[in-house]
PDB file of C-alpha atoms in Angstrom:
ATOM      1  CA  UNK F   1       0.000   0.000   0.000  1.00  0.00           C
ATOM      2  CA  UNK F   2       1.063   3.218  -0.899  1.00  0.00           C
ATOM      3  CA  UNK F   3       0.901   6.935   0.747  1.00  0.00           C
ATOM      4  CA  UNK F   4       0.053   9.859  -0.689  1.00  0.00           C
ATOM      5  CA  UNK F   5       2.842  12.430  -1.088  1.00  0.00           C
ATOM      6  CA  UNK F   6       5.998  12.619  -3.155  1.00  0.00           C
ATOM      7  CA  UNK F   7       8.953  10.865  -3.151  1.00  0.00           C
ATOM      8  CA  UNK F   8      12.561  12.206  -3.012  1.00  0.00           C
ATOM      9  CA  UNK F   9      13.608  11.285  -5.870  1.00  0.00           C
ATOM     10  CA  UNK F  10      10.192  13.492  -7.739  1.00  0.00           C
ATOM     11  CA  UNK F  11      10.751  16.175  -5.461  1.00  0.00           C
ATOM     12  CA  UNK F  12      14.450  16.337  -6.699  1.00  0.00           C
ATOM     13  CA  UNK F  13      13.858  15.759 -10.105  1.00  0.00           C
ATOM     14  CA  UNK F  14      11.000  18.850 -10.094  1.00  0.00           C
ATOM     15  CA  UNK F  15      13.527  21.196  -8.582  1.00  0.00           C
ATOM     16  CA  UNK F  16      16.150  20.142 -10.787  1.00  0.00           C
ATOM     17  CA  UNK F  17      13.822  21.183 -14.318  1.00  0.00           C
ATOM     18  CA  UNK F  18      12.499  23.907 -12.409  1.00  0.00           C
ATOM     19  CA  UNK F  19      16.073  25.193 -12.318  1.00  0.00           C
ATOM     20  CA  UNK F  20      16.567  24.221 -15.489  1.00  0.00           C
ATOM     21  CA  UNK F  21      13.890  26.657 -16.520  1.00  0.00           C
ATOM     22  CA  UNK F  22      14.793  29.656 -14.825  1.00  0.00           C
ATOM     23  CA  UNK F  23      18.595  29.726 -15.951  1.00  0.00           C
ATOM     24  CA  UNK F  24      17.113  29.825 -19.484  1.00  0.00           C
ATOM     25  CA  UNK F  25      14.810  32.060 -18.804  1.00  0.00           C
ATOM     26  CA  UNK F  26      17.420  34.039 -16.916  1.00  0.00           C
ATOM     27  CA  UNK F  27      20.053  33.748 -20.497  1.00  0.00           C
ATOM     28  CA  UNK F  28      16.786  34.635 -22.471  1.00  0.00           C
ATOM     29  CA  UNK F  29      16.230  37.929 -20.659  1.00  0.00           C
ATOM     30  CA  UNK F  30      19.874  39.046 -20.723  1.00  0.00           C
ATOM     31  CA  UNK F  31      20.090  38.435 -24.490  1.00  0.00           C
ATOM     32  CA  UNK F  32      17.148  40.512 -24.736  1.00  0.00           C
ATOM     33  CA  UNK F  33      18.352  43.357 -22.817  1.00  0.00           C
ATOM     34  CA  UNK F  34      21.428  43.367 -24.668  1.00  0.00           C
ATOM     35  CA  UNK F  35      20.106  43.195 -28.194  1.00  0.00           C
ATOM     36  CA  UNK F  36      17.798  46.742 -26.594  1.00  0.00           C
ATOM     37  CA  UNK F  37      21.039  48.283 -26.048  1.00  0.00           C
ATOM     38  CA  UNK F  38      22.232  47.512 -29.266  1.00  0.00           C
ATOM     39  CA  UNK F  39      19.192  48.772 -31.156  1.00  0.00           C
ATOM     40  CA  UNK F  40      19.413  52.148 -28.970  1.00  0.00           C
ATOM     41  CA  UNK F  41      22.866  52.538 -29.876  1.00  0.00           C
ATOM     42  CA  UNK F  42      22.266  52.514 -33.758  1.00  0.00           C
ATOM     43  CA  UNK F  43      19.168  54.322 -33.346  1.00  0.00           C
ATOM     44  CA  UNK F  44      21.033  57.120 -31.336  1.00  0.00           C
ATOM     45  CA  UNK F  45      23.790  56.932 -34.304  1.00  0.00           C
ATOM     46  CA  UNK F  46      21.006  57.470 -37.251  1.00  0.00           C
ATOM     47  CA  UNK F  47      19.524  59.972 -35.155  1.00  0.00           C
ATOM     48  CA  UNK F  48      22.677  62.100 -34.161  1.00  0.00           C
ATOM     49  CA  UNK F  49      24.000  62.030 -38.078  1.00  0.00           C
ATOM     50  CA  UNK F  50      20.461  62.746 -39.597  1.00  0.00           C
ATOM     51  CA  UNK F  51      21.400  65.999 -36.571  1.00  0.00           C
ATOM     52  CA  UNK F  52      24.716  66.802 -38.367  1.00  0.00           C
ATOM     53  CA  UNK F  53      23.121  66.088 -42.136  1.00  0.00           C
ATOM     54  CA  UNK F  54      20.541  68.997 -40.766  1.00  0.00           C
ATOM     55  CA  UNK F  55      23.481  71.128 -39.848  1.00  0.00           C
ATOM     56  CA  UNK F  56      25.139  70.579 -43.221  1.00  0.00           C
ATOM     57  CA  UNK F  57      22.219  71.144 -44.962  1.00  0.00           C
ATOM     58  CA  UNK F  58      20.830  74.540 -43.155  1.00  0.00           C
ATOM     59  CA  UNK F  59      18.541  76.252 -45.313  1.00  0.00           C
ATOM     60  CA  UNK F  60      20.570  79.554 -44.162  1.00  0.00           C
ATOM     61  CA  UNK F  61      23.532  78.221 -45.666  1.00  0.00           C
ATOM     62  CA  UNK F  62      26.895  80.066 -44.740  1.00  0.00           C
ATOM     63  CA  UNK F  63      25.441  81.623 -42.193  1.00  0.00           C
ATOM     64  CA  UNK F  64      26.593  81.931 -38.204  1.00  0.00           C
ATOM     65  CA  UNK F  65      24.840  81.260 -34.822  1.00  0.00           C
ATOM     66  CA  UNK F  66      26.787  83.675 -32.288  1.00  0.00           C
ATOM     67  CA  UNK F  67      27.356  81.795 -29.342  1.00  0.00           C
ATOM     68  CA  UNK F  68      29.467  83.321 -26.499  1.00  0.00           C
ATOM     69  CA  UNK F  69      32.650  84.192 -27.987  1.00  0.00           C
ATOM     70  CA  UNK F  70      32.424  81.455 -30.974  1.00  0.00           C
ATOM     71  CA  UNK F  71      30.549  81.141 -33.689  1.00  0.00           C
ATOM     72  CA  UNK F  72      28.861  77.905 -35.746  1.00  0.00           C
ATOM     73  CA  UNK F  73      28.790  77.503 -38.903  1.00  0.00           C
ATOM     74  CA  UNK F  74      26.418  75.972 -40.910  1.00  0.00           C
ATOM     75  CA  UNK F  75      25.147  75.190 -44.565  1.00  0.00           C
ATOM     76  CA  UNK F  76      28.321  72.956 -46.324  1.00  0.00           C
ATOM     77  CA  UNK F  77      30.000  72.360 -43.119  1.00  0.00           C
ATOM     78  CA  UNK F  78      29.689  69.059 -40.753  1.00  0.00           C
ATOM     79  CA  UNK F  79      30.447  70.500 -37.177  1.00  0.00           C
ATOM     80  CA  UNK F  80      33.633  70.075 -36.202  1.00  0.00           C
ATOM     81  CA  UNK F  81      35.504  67.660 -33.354  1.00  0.00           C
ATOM     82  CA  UNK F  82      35.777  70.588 -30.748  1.00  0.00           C
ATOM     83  CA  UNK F  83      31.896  71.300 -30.573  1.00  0.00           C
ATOM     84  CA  UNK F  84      31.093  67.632 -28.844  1.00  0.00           C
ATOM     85  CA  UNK F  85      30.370  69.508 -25.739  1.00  0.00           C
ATOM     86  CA  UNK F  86      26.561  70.023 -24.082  1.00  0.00           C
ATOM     87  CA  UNK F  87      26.770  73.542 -25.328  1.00  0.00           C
ATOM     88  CA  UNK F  88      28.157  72.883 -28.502  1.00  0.00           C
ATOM     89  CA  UNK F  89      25.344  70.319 -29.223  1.00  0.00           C
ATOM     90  CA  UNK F  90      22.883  71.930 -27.888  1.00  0.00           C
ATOM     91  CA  UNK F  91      24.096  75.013 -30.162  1.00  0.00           C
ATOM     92  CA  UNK F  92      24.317  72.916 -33.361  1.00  0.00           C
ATOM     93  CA  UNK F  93      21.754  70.705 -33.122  1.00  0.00           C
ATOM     94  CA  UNK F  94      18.817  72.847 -31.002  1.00  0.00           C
ATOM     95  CA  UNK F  95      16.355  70.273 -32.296  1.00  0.00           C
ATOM     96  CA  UNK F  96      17.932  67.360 -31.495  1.00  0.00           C
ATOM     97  CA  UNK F  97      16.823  65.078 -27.420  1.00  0.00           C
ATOM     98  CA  UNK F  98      19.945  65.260 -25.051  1.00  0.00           C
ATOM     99  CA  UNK F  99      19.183  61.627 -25.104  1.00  0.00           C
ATOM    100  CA  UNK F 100      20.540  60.274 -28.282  1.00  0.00           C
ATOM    101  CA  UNK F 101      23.721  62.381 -27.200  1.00  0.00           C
ATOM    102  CA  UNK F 102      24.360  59.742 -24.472  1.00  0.00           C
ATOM    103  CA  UNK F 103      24.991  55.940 -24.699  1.00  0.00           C
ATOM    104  CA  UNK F 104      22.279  53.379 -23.107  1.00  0.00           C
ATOM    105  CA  UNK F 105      22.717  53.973 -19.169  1.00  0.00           C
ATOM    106  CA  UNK F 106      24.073  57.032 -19.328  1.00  0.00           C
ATOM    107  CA  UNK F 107      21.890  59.763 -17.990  1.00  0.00           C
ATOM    108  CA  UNK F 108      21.285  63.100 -19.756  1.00  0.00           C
ATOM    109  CA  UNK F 109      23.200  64.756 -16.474  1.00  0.00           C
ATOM    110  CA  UNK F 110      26.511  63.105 -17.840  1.00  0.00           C
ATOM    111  CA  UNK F 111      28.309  64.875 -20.473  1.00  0.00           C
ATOM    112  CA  UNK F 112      27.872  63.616 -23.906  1.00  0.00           C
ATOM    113  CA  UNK F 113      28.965  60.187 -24.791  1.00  0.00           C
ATOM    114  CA  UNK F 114      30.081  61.295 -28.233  1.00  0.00           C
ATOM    115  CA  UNK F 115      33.934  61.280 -28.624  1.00  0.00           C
ATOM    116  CA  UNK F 116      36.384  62.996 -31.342  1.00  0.00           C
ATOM    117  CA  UNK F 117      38.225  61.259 -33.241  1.00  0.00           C
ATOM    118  CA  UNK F 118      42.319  61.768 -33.222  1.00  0.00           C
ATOM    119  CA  UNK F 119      42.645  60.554 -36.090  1.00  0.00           C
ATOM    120  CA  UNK F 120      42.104  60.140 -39.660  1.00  0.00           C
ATOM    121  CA  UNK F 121      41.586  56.620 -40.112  1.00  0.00           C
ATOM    122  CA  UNK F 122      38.269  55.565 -41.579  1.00  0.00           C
ATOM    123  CA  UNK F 123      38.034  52.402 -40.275  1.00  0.00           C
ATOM    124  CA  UNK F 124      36.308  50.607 -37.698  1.00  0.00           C
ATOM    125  CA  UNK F 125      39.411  49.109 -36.186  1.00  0.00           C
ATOM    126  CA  UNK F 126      41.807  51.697 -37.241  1.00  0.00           C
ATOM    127  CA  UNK F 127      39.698  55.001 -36.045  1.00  0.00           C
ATOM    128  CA  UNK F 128      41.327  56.399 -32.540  1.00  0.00           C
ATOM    129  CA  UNK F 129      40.346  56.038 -29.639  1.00  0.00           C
ATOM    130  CA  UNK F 130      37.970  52.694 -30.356  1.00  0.00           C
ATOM    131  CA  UNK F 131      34.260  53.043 -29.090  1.00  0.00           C
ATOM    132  CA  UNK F 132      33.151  51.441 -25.930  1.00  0.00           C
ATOM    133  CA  UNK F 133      29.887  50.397 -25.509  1.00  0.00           C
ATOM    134  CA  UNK F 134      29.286  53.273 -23.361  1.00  0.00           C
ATOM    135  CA  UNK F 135      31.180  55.996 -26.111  1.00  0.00           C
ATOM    136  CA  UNK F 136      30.306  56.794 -29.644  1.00  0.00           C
ATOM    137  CA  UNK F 137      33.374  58.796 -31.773  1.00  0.00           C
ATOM    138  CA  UNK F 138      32.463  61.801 -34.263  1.00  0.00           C
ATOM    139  CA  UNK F 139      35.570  61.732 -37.070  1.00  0.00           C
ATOM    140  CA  UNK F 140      34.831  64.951 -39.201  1.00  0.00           C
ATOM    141  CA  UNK F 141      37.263  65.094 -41.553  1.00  0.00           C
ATOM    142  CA  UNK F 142      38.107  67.820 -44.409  1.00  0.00           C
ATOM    143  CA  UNK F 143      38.469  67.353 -47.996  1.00  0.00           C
ATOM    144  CA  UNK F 144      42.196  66.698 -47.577  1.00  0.00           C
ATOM    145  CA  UNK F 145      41.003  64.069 -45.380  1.00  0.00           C
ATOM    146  CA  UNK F 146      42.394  65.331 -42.376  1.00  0.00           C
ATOM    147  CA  UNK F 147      40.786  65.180 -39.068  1.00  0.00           C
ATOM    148  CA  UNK F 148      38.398  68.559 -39.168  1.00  0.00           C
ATOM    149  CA  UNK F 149      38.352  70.160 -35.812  1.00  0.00           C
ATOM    150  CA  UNK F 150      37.139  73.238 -36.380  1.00  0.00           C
ATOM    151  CA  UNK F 151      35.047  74.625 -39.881  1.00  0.00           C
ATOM    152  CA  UNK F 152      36.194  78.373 -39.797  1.00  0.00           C
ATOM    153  CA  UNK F 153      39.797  76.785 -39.946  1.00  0.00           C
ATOM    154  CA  UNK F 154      39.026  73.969 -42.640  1.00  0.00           C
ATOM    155  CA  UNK F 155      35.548  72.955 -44.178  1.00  0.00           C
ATOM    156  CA  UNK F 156      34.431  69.725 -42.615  1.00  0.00           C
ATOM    157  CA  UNK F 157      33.409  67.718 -45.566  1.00  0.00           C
ATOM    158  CA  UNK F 158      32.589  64.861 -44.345  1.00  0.00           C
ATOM    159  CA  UNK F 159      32.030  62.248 -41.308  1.00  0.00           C
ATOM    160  CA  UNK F 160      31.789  58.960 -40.009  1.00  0.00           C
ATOM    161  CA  UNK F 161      30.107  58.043 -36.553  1.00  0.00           C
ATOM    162  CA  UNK F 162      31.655  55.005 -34.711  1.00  0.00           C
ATOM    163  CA  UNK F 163      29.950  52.595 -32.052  1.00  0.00           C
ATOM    164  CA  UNK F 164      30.456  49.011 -30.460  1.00  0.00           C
ATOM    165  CA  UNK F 165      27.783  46.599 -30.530  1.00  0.00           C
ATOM    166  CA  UNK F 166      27.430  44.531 -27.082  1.00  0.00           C
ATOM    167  CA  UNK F 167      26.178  41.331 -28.373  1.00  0.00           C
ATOM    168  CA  UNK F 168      29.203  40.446 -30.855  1.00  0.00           C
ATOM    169  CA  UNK F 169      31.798  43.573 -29.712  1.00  0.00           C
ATOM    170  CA  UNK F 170      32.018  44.875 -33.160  1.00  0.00           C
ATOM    171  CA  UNK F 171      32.461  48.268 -34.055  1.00  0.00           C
ATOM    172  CA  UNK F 172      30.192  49.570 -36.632  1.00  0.00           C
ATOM    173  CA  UNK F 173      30.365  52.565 -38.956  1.00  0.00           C
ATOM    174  CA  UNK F 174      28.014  55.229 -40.041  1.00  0.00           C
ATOM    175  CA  UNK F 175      28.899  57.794 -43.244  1.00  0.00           C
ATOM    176  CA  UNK F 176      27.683  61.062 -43.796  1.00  0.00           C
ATOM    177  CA  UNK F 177      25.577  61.539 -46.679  1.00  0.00           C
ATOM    178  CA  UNK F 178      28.318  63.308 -48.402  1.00  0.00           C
ATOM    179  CA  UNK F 179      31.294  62.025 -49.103  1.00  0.00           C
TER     180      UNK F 179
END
């Protein structure tokens, strides 16, 4: 005659599936939130160069906004490296959220997670210094194809946008329109 109840041997074999389950479930979420990031960071990336496109493409073209001391060009000029700053942003893109300035987990009361470039390297490995998944890098360059720091000393011609993806660590590359 048997009792009612469960033996060892089911109870074990429950908890063992059971925890089974939840460490899938568990790798299941994180890939999730990882593949979020990821789409955030390229979405920030088309967002902030559709920005600078905006700024090269000013319907005032060659004209200045005064700001402080400096002025910004726009109309035929990307912006150059120097203006990466929350003012300078804010100055050259007025229409653009503070978010897609900052990386996934960043907050908007952290400076800018956009970088400059050092150099003129327009490659994803080769571009200085390499993303992190919590930095993007602006390389305006000039039609020499130097890096373009500032457009009143050369016209910035053209850019590339850099970022790292967090599933696969790969760095990924985004032109300018014009090239």
């Amino acid at each position: 005659m048997r009792r009612g109840g469960f033996s060892i041997i089911e109870i074990v074999i429950t908890i063992t599936i059971l925890g089974i389950l939840l460490a899938l479930a568990v790798v299941s979420m994180n890939a999730s939130q990882v593949n979020a990031r990821d789409a955030e960071r390229k979405a920030d990336i088309e967002a902030i160069a559709i920005q600078f496109e905006g700024y090269y493409k000013n319907p005032m073209s060659g004209s200045s906004t005064m700001w402080g001391d400096q002025y910004f060009m726009s109309g035929g000029s990307y912006p150059g490296v120097e203006y990466l700053d929350n003012s300078g942003l804010t100055i050259i893109t007025p229409e653009a959220d503070p978010k897609i300035f900052r990386a996934p987990g960043v907050s908007v009361d952290q400076p800018p997670s956009i970088i400059k470039a050092t150099n003129a390297v327009q490659t994803p490995t080769g571009v200085q210094p390499q993303p992190t998944t919590k930095t993007y890098v602006y390389q305006a360059l000039t039609k020499t194809g130097a890096v373009c720091i500032d457009p009143f000393l050369a016209t910035c011609v053209k850019f590339n946008l850099y970022y790292r993806l967090e599933k696969d660590d790969s760095i990924q590359m985004v032109t300018s329109k014009n090239q």
